[in-house]
Amino acid sequence: MKVIYPGSFDPVTKGHIDIIKRAQKIFGEVIVAVLVNNSKNSLFTIEERVELLQDALKDIENIEVDTFSGLLINYTESKGCNRIIRGLRAISDYEVELQMALANRSLNGNVETVFLASSPEFNFLSSSIVKEIASFGGDVSDLVSSSVNEALKEKYKNIK
Ligand code: ADP
């Protein structure tokens, strides 16, 4: 079964990769879909985010990295999928994720959102915290792939 894992991935972290690997084991095929959202202030361009994802996922089978804009449910239908994967960390994720899952269900009742609980070691991890640490010159090498680590150093090299 093919499933969609949507997100901003600005940038991809080891928490995302953990969810992708586990979803691939359960469902067989994962489309990692990067949301093109011009109103959101992102550090990395869409092209950079896709490239960093492709690099981080190159050793995992049956993964496609794609982009989408507009309604997730329309994109999901266009890919012939009826499962959306989301990761759940602390309680704070729950409210937003539940609202989104129910909104998507109201648009198409055949599409189910499936939640995977974060692995404990990544429960605190988000793209935002990684950017914050990296922006002050902190070491994020345990939290992201080596390409993302290098890309973050490059982005922040003039801001210290
Ligand atoms: P969005 O902007 O849509 O929240 P993100 O790229 O931040 O996109 O996250 C995509 C998905 O991955 C979301 O479901 C989010 O809850 C989940 N996620 C992010 N970080 C982690 C993590 N450390 N562990 C588990 N799930 C995570």
CSV table of C-alpha atoms and ligand atoms in Angstrom, one decimal:
chain,number,residue,atom,x,y,z
A,1,MET,CA,0.0,0.0,0.0
A,2,LYS,CA,1.2,3.5,-0.9
A,3,VAL,CA,0.9,6.2,1.8
A,4,ILE,CA,1.5,9.9,1.9
A,5,TYR,CA,3.7,11.6,4.6
A,6,PRO,CA,3.2,15.3,4.2
A,7,GLY,CA,5.1,18.1,5.9
A,8,SER,CA,7.3,21.2,5.7
A,9,PHE,CA,10.6,19.3,6.3
A,10,ASP,CA,12.4,22.6,6.8
A,11,PRO,CA,14.8,20.7,7.2
A,12,VAL,CA,14.2,17.0,7.5
A,13,THR,CA,15.3,15.7,11.0
A,14,LYS,CA,16.0,12.2,12.4
A,15,GLY,CA,12.5,12.3,13.9
A,16,HIS,CA,11.0,12.5,10.4
A,17,ILE,CA,13.3,9.8,9.1
A,18,ASP,CA,12.3,7.5,11.9
A,19,ILE,CA,8.6,7.9,11.0
A,20,ILE,CA,9.3,7.4,7.3
A,21,LYS,CA,11.3,4.1,7.9
A,22,ARG,CA,8.6,2.8,10.2
A,23,ALA,CA,5.8,3.7,7.8
A,24,GLN,CA,7.6,2.1,5.0
A,25,LYS,CA,8.0,-1.1,7.0
A,26,ILE,CA,4.2,-1.2,7.8
A,27,PHE,CA,2.8,0.0,4.4
A,28,GLY,CA,5.5,-0.8,1.8
A,29,GLU,CA,5.6,2.5,-0.1
A,30,VAL,CA,5.9,6.1,1.2
A,31,ILE,CA,5.5,9.3,-0.7
A,32,VAL,CA,7.2,12.1,1.3
A,33,ALA,CA,5.3,15.2,0.1
A,34,VAL,CA,6.8,18.6,0.8
A,35,LEU,CA,4.3,21.4,1.1
A,36,VAL,CA,4.9,24.3,-1.1
A,37,ASN,CA,3.6,27.1,1.1
A,38,ASN,CA,4.7,30.6,0.1
A,39,SER,CA,3.2,32.3,3.1
A,40,LYS,CA,5.4,30.3,5.6
A,41,ASN,CA,8.8,31.7,6.4
A,42,SER,CA,11.1,28.9,5.6
A,43,LEU,CA,14.9,28.6,5.9
A,44,PHE,CA,15.4,26.2,3.0
A,45,THR,CA,13.9,26.5,-0.5
A,46,ILE,CA,11.6,23.8,-1.7
A,47,GLU,CA,14.4,22.5,-4.0
A,48,GLU,CA,16.8,22.4,-1.1
A,49,ARG,CA,14.3,20.6,1.1
A,50,VAL,CA,13.6,18.0,-1.6
A,51,GLU,CA,17.4,17.4,-2.2
A,52,LEU,CA,18.1,17.0,1.6
A,53,LEU,CA,15.2,14.5,1.9
A,54,GLN,CA,16.4,12.6,-1.1
A,55,ASP,CA,19.9,12.4,0.3
A,56,ALA,CA,18.8,11.4,3.8
A,57,LEU,CA,16.5,8.7,2.3
A,58,LYS,CA,18.7,7.3,-0.4
A,59,ASP,CA,19.3,4.0,1.3
A,60,ILE,CA,15.7,3.2,2.0
A,61,GLU,CA,13.6,1.3,-0.6
A,62,ASN,CA,10.2,2.4,-2.0
A,63,ILE,CA,10.4,6.1,-1.0
A,64,GLU,CA,9.4,8.9,-3.3
A,65,VAL,CA,10.0,12.5,-2.5
A,66,ASP,CA,7.5,14.9,-4.1
A,67,THR,CA,6.1,18.4,-3.6
A,68,PHE,CA,2.5,19.6,-3.5
A,69,SER,CA,0.5,22.7,-3.1
A,70,GLY,CA,-3.1,23.3,-2.3
A,71,LEU,CA,-5.3,20.9,-0.4
A,72,LEU,CA,-3.6,17.7,0.9
A,73,ILE,CA,-6.7,15.7,0.2
A,74,ASN,CA,-6.7,16.7,-3.5
A,75,TYR,CA,-3.0,15.7,-3.7
A,76,THR,CA,-3.7,12.4,-1.9
A,77,GLU,CA,-6.5,11.6,-4.4
A,78,SER,CA,-4.3,12.5,-7.4
A,79,LYS,CA,-1.7,10.0,-6.2
A,80,GLY,CA,-4.3,7.3,-5.9
A,81,CYS,CA,-3.7,7.0,-2.1
A,82,ASN,CA,-6.1,6.7,0.8
A,83,ARG,CA,-3.7,6.9,3.8
A,84,ILE,CA,-2.0,9.9,5.3
A,85,ILE,CA,0.8,9.4,7.8
A,86,ARG,CA,1.5,11.9,10.6
A,87,GLY,CA,3.9,11.7,13.5
A,88,LEU,CA,2.7,12.4,17.0
A,89,ARG,CA,5.1,13.9,19.6
A,90,ALA,CA,3.9,15.6,22.8
A,91,ILE,CA,0.3,16.5,23.6
A,92,SER,CA,0.8,19.8,21.8
A,93,ASP,CA,0.8,17.9,18.4
A,94,TYR,CA,-2.4,16.2,19.2
A,95,GLU,CA,-4.9,19.1,19.0
A,96,VAL,CA,-3.6,20.4,15.7
A,97,GLU,CA,-3.3,16.9,14.2
A,98,LEU,CA,-6.7,15.8,15.3
A,99,GLN,CA,-8.3,18.9,13.8
A,100,MET,CA,-6.4,18.4,10.5
A,101,ALA,CA,-7.3,14.7,10.4
A,102,LEU,CA,-11.0,15.5,11.0
A,103,ALA,CA,-11.0,18.3,8.4
A,104,ASN,CA,-9.5,15.9,5.8
A,105,ARG,CA,-12.0,13.2,6.7
A,106,SER,CA,-14.9,15.7,6.2
A,107,LEU,CA,-13.5,16.4,2.7
A,108,ASN,CA,-13.0,12.7,1.8
A,109,GLY,CA,-14.2,10.0,4.2
A,110,ASN,CA,-12.2,7.3,2.3
A,111,VAL,CA,-8.9,8.8,3.3
A,112,GLU,CA,-7.7,7.8,6.7
A,113,THR,CA,-5.0,9.6,8.7
A,114,VAL,CA,-2.7,7.2,10.5
A,115,PHE,CA,-0.6,8.4,13.5
A,116,LEU,CA,2.7,6.9,14.4
A,117,ALA,CA,4.0,7.8,17.9
A,118,SER,CA,7.4,9.4,18.0
A,119,SER,CA,10.2,7.2,19.1
A,120,PRO,CA,11.2,8.4,22.7
A,121,GLU,CA,14.6,9.6,21.6
A,122,PHE,CA,13.0,12.0,19.1
A,123,ASN,CA,10.1,13.2,21.1
A,124,PHE,CA,11.6,16.6,21.6
A,125,LEU,CA,12.9,17.0,18.1
A,126,SER,CA,11.5,19.4,15.6
A,127,SER,CA,12.8,21.3,12.6
A,128,SER,CA,12.4,24.6,14.6
A,129,ILE,CA,14.5,23.4,17.5
A,130,VAL,CA,17.2,22.2,15.2
A,131,LYS,CA,17.2,25.6,13.4
A,132,GLU,CA,17.4,27.4,16.7
A,133,ILE,CA,20.3,25.4,18.0
A,134,ALA,CA,22.2,25.6,14.7
A,135,SER,CA,21.6,29.4,14.5
A,136,PHE,CA,23.6,29.8,17.7
A,137,GLY,CA,26.4,27.5,16.5
A,138,GLY,CA,25.2,24.5,18.6
A,139,ASP,CA,25.9,20.9,17.5
A,140,VAL,CA,23.0,19.2,15.8
A,141,SER,CA,24.9,16.4,14.3
A,142,ASP,CA,23.0,13.8,16.4
A,143,LEU,CA,19.6,15.2,15.3
A,144,VAL,CA,20.0,15.5,11.5
A,145,SER,CA,21.7,13.8,8.6
A,146,SER,CA,25.3,14.9,7.8
A,147,SER,CA,24.0,16.7,4.6
A,148,VAL,CA,21.5,18.7,6.7
A,149,ASN,CA,24.2,19.4,9.3
A,150,GLU,CA,26.4,20.9,6.6
A,151,ALA,CA,23.6,22.8,4.9
A,152,LEU,CA,22.7,24.4,8.3
A,153,LYS,CA,26.3,25.4,8.9
A,154,GLU,CA,26.3,27.0,5.4
A,155,LYS,CA,23.0,28.9,6.0
A,156,TYR,CA,24.1,30.3,9.4
A,157,LYS,CA,27.8,30.9,8.7
A,158,ASN,CA,27.3,34.6,8.4
A,159,ILE,CA,24.8,35.1,11.2
A,160,LYS,CA,27.1,34.4,14.3
B,1,ADP,P1,4.3,20.4,9.5
B,1,ADP,O1,4.7,21.8,9.2
B,1,ADP,O2,3.2,19.9,8.6
B,1,ADP,O3,4.0,20.1,11.0
B,1,ADP,P2,6.7,19.0,9.8
B,1,ADP,O4,7.8,18.9,8.8
B,1,ADP,O5,7.1,19.9,11.0
B,1,ADP,O6,5.5,19.5,9.1
B,1,ADP,O7,6.3,17.6,10.3
B,1,ADP,C1,5.7,16.7,9.5
B,1,ADP,C2,5.1,15.5,10.3
B,1,ADP,O8,6.2,14.9,11.0
B,1,ADP,C3,4.1,16.0,11.4
B,1,ADP,O9,3.1,15.0,11.5
B,1,ADP,C4,4.9,16.1,12.6
B,1,ADP,O10,4.1,15.9,13.8
B,1,ADP,C5,5.8,14.9,12.4
B,1,ADP,N1,7.1,15.0,13.2
B,1,ADP,C6,8.0,16.1,13.1
B,1,ADP,N2,9.0,15.8,14.0
B,1,ADP,C7,8.8,14.6,14.5
B,1,ADP,C8,9.5,13.8,15.5
B,1,ADP,N3,10.6,14.2,16.1
B,1,ADP,N4,8.9,12.6,15.8
B,1,ADP,C9,7.8,12.2,15.3
B,1,ADP,N5,7.1,12.9,14.4
B,1,ADP,C10,7.6,14.1,14.0
